[in-house]
Amino acid sequence: MREGPDIARIASLVGDPARANMLSALMGGTALTASELALEAGVSLPTASSHLSKLMEGGLLTLASQGRHRYYGLAGPQVAGMIEAITGVAEAVGPKRVRPGPRDAAMRVARVCYDHLAGEQAVAMLDRLVDRNVLVRDDKEIRLGPSAASHFAALGIDVEAKARRPVCRACLDWSVRRSHLAGTLGAAILDKILAEKWARREKDSRAVVFSPTGKQAFEKVFLA
Amino acid sequence: MREGPDIARIASLVGDPARANMLSALMGGTALTASELALEAGVSLPTASSHLSKLMEGGLLTLASQGRHRYYGLAGPQVAGMIEAITGVAEAVGPKRVRPGPRDAAMRVARVCYDHLAGEQAVAMLDRLVDRNVLVRDDKEIRLGPSAASHFAALGIDVEAKARRPVCRACLDWSVRRSHLAGTLGAAILDKILAEKWARREKDSRAVVFSPTGKQAFEKVFLA
DNA sequence: GCGACACTTCGAGCATGGTCGAAACATTGC
DNA sequence: GCAATGTTTCGACCATGCTCGAAGTGTCGC
């Protein structure tokens, strides 16, 4: 008999269709209310509420109460990374889905992963940052390189800002099957992309769509 | 309602304690038989068999039939990565486990991996055998070198003995993260270590403990 | 205060699926 | 051939936990 961390408990939390739908919805990065999540999951409000308390108890969600609204969000990037990893396996072993539609294609190119950018663009960006020695990766770890502070300061991003969360983290991309950049730096870069209006979020989707000029600007800064 | 890859299906496969234990056991990289896995999971053989067919159907395992033995293994690194991600969350969220005891330390040094030796000693042994050209490794394959037959004959091990199972196999060591020697040769070496009483198996554990003189003998033969 | 709204708790119904013993099947060794 | 061993299938039992309607708690606007 095995011991150690109770992985079955965590996996079974994700293993219910209603809860899996809720978690997928929360992968967009915005906190949602119980009613919104009930709608996403296709269950009644009482059922949703019961699922949410289970997810809370399991430590997968955080709760922010604001008046009579209660906003549920993913507990952190580690949880997001886990969902992403499970999604990757589901995609790989699942029955080949119907021919990928346009939204799928957009998702593969760029999408939100909790609070940072994922997809081909994000993977390419991390590769390039490592090539240029701005970031350094040891096996699974990613650290700041010597020129990181000045490089990101030019973009208005302060990598020195103290934070509980690690500045850099690797997050496995389900569509490309390679890592992209998570952590506070990943979040700050996504913020910048949206703030500069290089790209906008697709309605009701995790897809992130770059405008032609925005794409040029992004590539100039991160893929040059 | 959400669409896309069926993450609930995959997660629920991992979400059963028996199956989670089996998958954890397989994280070592060695394929195991149904009986071994039943033991690991603490369930009866019929129950284990039922779980295994579900995991197979879900695409999480591969099966290698060899005579009346059927070896189950993880379907690939992506699946292993997913298990690792879930384990990480479970560890972060769950109660902190008790500080690793002496048995854990012993396990890292040397332990049984189904029928052969694993752990630091085993990894060092394989490295040395390859250095001395007794064995030759191409990428993930391990083959017998020119001097293998005479070298092992001196130890009373006949590497020419016909067997369905490969004579040499690489097996990924979970504690060292490098390969050690499996296959009939790996099994024969473990047999010799135990037969010569260089080491004994710890009760109810996979740990293998060398006696002081046994360790010297082992090192003289395999690590010199 | 009193409705309106957001959400949770309670209770009961119900399906899914985990469990094992017994028996069937398959392969090996003699 | 027959016995021994490893594994799967079958059948029946049973617990877990998902589900929703109805009722209860808390918060806001007026």
Short mmCIF file of N, CA and C (backbone and C1' of nucleotides) in Angstrom, two decimals, chain D:
data_model
loop_
_atom_site.label_atom_id
_atom_site.label_comp_id
_atom_site.label_asym_id
_atom_site.label_seq_id
_atom_site.Cartn_x
_atom_site.Cartn_y
_atom_site.Cartn_z
P DG D 1 -4.67 -33.63 -24.78
"O5'" DG D 1 -4.51 -33.98 -23.26
"C5'" DG D 1 -5.22 -35.01 -22.58
"C4'" DG D 1 -4.26 -35.61 -21.57
"C3'" DG D 1 -4.42 -35.05 -20.16
"O3'" DG D 1 -5.13 -35.97 -19.38
"C1'" DG D 1 -2.11 -35.00 -20.89
P DC D 2 -6.15 -35.44 -18.24
"O5'" DC D 2 -5.16 -34.80 -17.15
"C5'" DC D 2 -4.19 -35.63 -16.51
"C4'" DC D 2 -3.33 -34.76 -15.60
"C3'" DC D 2 -4.13 -33.77 -14.74
"O3'" DC D 2 -3.71 -33.84 -13.41
"C1'" DC D 2 -2.44 -32.63 -15.93
P DA D 3 -4.70 -33.17 -12.25
"O5'" DA D 3 -3.68 -32.18 -11.52
"C5'" DA D 3 -2.40 -32.67 -11.11
"C4'" DA D 3 -1.43 -31.52 -11.01
"C3'" DA D 3 -1.89 -30.38 -10.09
"O3'" DA D 3 -0.82 -30.00 -9.25
"C1'" DA D 3 -1.31 -29.53 -12.21
P DA D 4 -1.04 -28.88 -8.12
"O5'" DA D 4 -0.30 -27.62 -8.77
"C5'" DA D 4 1.06 -27.76 -9.18
"C4'" DA D 4 1.56 -26.41 -9.67
"C3'" DA D 4 1.12 -25.22 -8.81
"O3'" DA D 4 2.22 -24.34 -8.64
"C1'" DA D 4 0.45 -24.90 -11.06
P DT D 5 2.03 -23.05 -7.68
"O5'" DT D 5 1.89 -21.88 -8.76
"C5'" DT D 5 2.88 -21.75 -9.78
"C4'" DT D 5 2.44 -20.70 -10.77
"C3'" DT D 5 1.93 -19.41 -10.13
"O3'" DT D 5 2.69 -18.33 -10.63
"C1'" DT D 5 0.47 -20.16 -11.85
P DG D 6 2.51 -16.87 -9.99
"O5'" DG D 6 1.70 -16.11 -11.13
"C5'" DG D 6 2.25 -16.02 -12.43
"C4'" DG D 6 1.24 -15.40 -13.37
"C3'" DG D 6 0.61 -14.10 -12.86
"O3'" DG D 6 0.67 -13.13 -13.88
"C1'" DG D 6 -1.07 -15.65 -13.48
P DT D 7 0.17 -11.63 -13.62
"O5'" DT D 7 -1.32 -11.65 -14.15
"C5'" DT D 7 -1.56 -11.97 -15.53
"C4'" DT D 7 -3.02 -12.15 -15.79
"C3'" DT D 7 -3.91 -10.98 -15.38
"O3'" DT D 7 -4.28 -10.27 -16.54
"C1'" DT D 7 -4.92 -13.11 -15.00
P DT D 8 -5.24 -9.04 -16.47
"O5'" DT D 8 -6.66 -9.68 -16.84
"C5'" DT D 8 -6.81 -10.38 -18.07
"C4'" DT D 8 -8.17 -11.04 -18.13
"C3'" DT D 8 -9.35 -10.09 -18.02
"O3'" DT D 8 -10.20 -10.29 -19.14
"C1'" DT D 8 -9.61 -11.89 -16.51
P DT D 9 -11.51 -9.38 -19.32
"O5'" DT D 9 -12.70 -10.30 -18.79
"C5'" DT D 9 -12.88 -11.60 -19.35
"C4'" DT D 9 -14.05 -12.29 -18.67
"C3'" DT D 9 -15.32 -11.44 -18.54
"O3'" DT D 9 -16.42 -12.21 -19.00
"C1'" DT D 9 -14.73 -12.33 -16.44
P DC D 10 -17.90 -11.55 -19.12
"O5'" DC D 10 -18.61 -12.11 -17.81
"C5'" DC D 10 -18.50 -13.50 -17.49
"C4'" DC D 10 -19.23 -13.80 -16.21
"C3'" DC D 10 -20.50 -12.98 -15.98
"O3'" DC D 10 -21.58 -13.84 -15.68
"C1'" DC D 10 -19.09 -12.87 -14.08
P DG D 11 -23.10 -13.26 -15.68
"O5'" DG D 11 -23.41 -13.22 -14.11
"C5'" DG D 11 -22.94 -14.25 -13.27
"C4'" DG D 11 -23.22 -13.89 -11.82
"C3'" DG D 11 -24.43 -12.98 -11.64
"O3'" DG D 11 -25.24 -13.50 -10.59
"C1'" DG D 11 -22.51 -11.97 -10.66
P DA D 12 -26.69 -12.80 -10.28
"O5'" DA D 12 -26.39 -12.20 -8.84
"C5'" DA D 12 -25.60 -12.95 -7.92
"C4'" DA D 12 -25.15 -12.05 -6.80
"C3'" DA D 12 -26.23 -11.07 -6.32
"O3'" DA D 12 -26.34 -11.14 -4.92
"C1'" DA D 12 -24.23 -9.92 -6.79
P DC D 13 -27.41 -10.26 -4.11
"O5'" DC D 13 -26.47 -9.30 -3.26
"C5'" DC D 13 -25.36 -9.87 -2.55
"C4'" DC D 13 -24.46 -8.74 -2.07
"C3'" DC D 13 -25.20 -7.61 -1.36
"O3'" DC D 13 -24.65 -7.43 -0.07
"C1'" DC D 13 -23.74 -6.75 -3.03
P DC D 14 -25.44 -6.57 1.02
"O5'" DC D 14 -24.66 -5.19 0.96
"C5'" DC D 14 -23.23 -5.20 0.86
"C4'" DC D 14 -22.76 -3.84 0.43
"C3'" DC D 14 -23.52 -2.67 1.05
"O3'" DC D 14 -22.62 -1.86 1.75
"C1'" DC D 14 -23.25 -2.36 -1.28
P DA D 15 -23.17 -0.85 2.85
"O5'" DA D 15 -22.26 0.41 2.53
"C5'" DA D 15 -20.89 0.19 2.21
"C4'" DA D 15 -20.39 1.29 1.30
"C3'" DA D 15 -20.72 2.69 1.81
"O3'" DA D 15 -19.55 3.48 1.70
"C1'" DA D 15 -21.53 2.41 -0.40
P DT D 16 -19.46 4.85 2.47
"O5'" DT D 16 -18.95 5.83 1.33
"C5'" DT D 16 -18.21 5.30 0.24
"C4'" DT D 16 -18.57 6.04 -1.02
"C3'" DT D 16 -18.73 7.55 -0.85
"O3'" DT D 16 -17.79 8.19 -1.67
"C1'" DT D 16 -20.50 6.64 -2.14
P DG D 17 -17.51 9.78 -1.46
"O5'" DG D 17 -18.38 10.48 -2.59
"C5'" DG D 17 -18.47 9.91 -3.89
"C4'" DG D 17 -19.68 10.49 -4.59
"C3'" DG D 17 -19.97 11.95 -4.21
"O3'" DG D 17 -20.53 12.62 -5.29
"C1'" DG D 17 -21.84 10.70 -3.85
P DC D 18 -19.75 13.80 -6.02
"O5'" DC D 18 -20.69 14.13 -7.29
"C5'" DC D 18 -20.96 13.10 -8.21
"C4'" DC D 18 -22.40 13.18 -8.67
"C3'" DC D 18 -22.92 14.60 -8.87
"O3'" DC D 18 -23.49 14.73 -10.16
"C1'" DC D 18 -24.42 13.34 -7.54
P DT D 19 -24.01 16.14 -10.67
"O5'" DT D 19 -25.52 16.17 -10.21
"C5'" DT D 19 -26.47 15.38 -10.90
"C4'" DT D 19 -27.83 15.49 -10.24
"C3'" DT D 19 -28.28 16.91 -9.95
"O3'" DT D 19 -28.92 17.44 -11.08
"C1'" DT D 19 -28.86 15.38 -8.19
P DC D 20 -29.28 18.98 -11.16
"O5'" DC D 20 -30.68 19.08 -10.40
"C5'" DC D 20 -31.76 18.25 -10.79
"C4'" DC D 20 -32.80 18.28 -9.69
"C3'" DC D 20 -33.33 19.68 -9.39
"O3'" DC D 20 -34.73 19.73 -9.58
"C1'" DC D 20 -32.64 18.57 -7.39
P DG D 21 -35.46 21.14 -9.52
"O5'" DG D 21 -36.31 20.97 -8.18
"C5'" DG D 21 -37.27 19.93 -8.08
"C4'" DG D 21 -37.97 19.99 -6.74
"C3'" DG D 21 -38.59 21.35 -6.39
"O3'" DG D 21 -39.79 21.12 -5.63
"C1'" DG D 21 -36.86 20.86 -4.84
P DA D 22 -40.67 22.36 -5.14
"O5'" DA D 22 -40.23 22.52 -3.61
"C5'" DA D 22 -40.23 21.38 -2.75
"C4'" DA D 22 -39.76 21.80 -1.37
"C3'" DA D 22 -40.27 23.17 -0.90
"O3'" DA D 22 -40.62 23.11 0.48
"C1'" DA D 22 -37.93 23.15 -0.85
P DA D 23 -41.36 24.34 1.18
"O5'" DA D 23 -40.32 24.73 2.32
"C5'" DA D 23 -39.67 23.69 3.06
"C4'" DA D 23 -38.39 24.23 3.68
"C3'" DA D 23 -38.56 25.59 4.40
"O3'" DA D 23 -37.93 25.53 5.67
"C1'" DA D 23 -36.77 25.70 2.88
P DG D 24 -37.98 26.77 6.67
"O5'" DG D 24 -36.47 27.27 6.72
"C5'" DG D 24 -35.47 26.39 7.25
"C4'" DG D 24 -34.10 27.04 7.09
"C3'" DG D 24 -33.94 28.40 7.76
"O3'" DG D 24 -32.72 28.44 8.48
"C1'" DG D 24 -33.35 28.55 5.48
P DT D 25 -32.44 29.67 9.49
"O5'" DT D 25 -31.34 30.48 8.69
"C5'" DT D 25 -30.03 29.94 8.55
"C4'" DT D 25 -29.18 30.86 7.70
"C3'" DT D 25 -29.00 32.28 8.25
"O3'" DT D 25 -27.62 32.56 8.36
"C1'" DT D 25 -29.57 32.33 5.96
P DG D 26 -27.13 33.80 9.25
"O5'" DG D 26 -26.77 34.85 8.11
"C5'" DG D 26 -25.73 34.53 7.19
"C4'" DG D 26 -25.81 35.44 5.99
"C3'" DG D 26 -25.72 36.94 6.30
"O3'" DG D 26 -24.67 37.49 5.54
"C1'" DG D 26 -27.49 36.49 4.79
P DT D 27 -24.05 38.90 5.94
"O5'" DT D 27 -24.55 39.83 4.75
"C5'" DT D 27 -24.15 39.53 3.42
"C4'" DT D 27 -24.95 40.35 2.45
"C3'" DT D 27 -24.97 41.85 2.76
"O3'" DT D 27 -24.43 42.55 1.64
"C1'" DT D 27 -27.13 41.04 2.20
P DC D 28 -24.06 44.07 1.72
"O5'" DC D 28 -25.18 44.74 0.81
"C5'" DC D 28 -25.23 44.39 -0.57
"C4'" DC D 28 -26.59 44.75 -1.13
"C3'" DC D 28 -26.92 46.25 -1.08
"O3'" DC D 28 -26.97 46.77 -2.40
"C1'" DC D 28 -28.77 44.88 -0.38
P DG D 29 -27.08 48.30 -2.64
"O5'" DG D 29 -28.64 48.50 -2.82
"C5'" DG D 29 -29.29 48.10 -4.02
"C4'" DG D 29 -30.78 48.43 -3.93
"C3'" DG D 29 -31.07 49.93 -3.74
"O3'" DG D 29 -32.17 50.29 -4.57
"C1'" DG D 29 -32.04 48.69 -1.96
P DC D 30 -32.54 51.80 -4.75
"O5'" DC D 30 -33.87 51.94 -3.88
"C5'" DC D 30 -34.93 51.00 -4.05
"C4'" DC D 30 -35.93 51.16 -2.91
"C3'" DC D 30 -36.25 52.63 -2.56
"O3'" DC D 30 -37.64 52.84 -2.61
"C1'" DC D 30 -35.76 51.38 -0.61
#
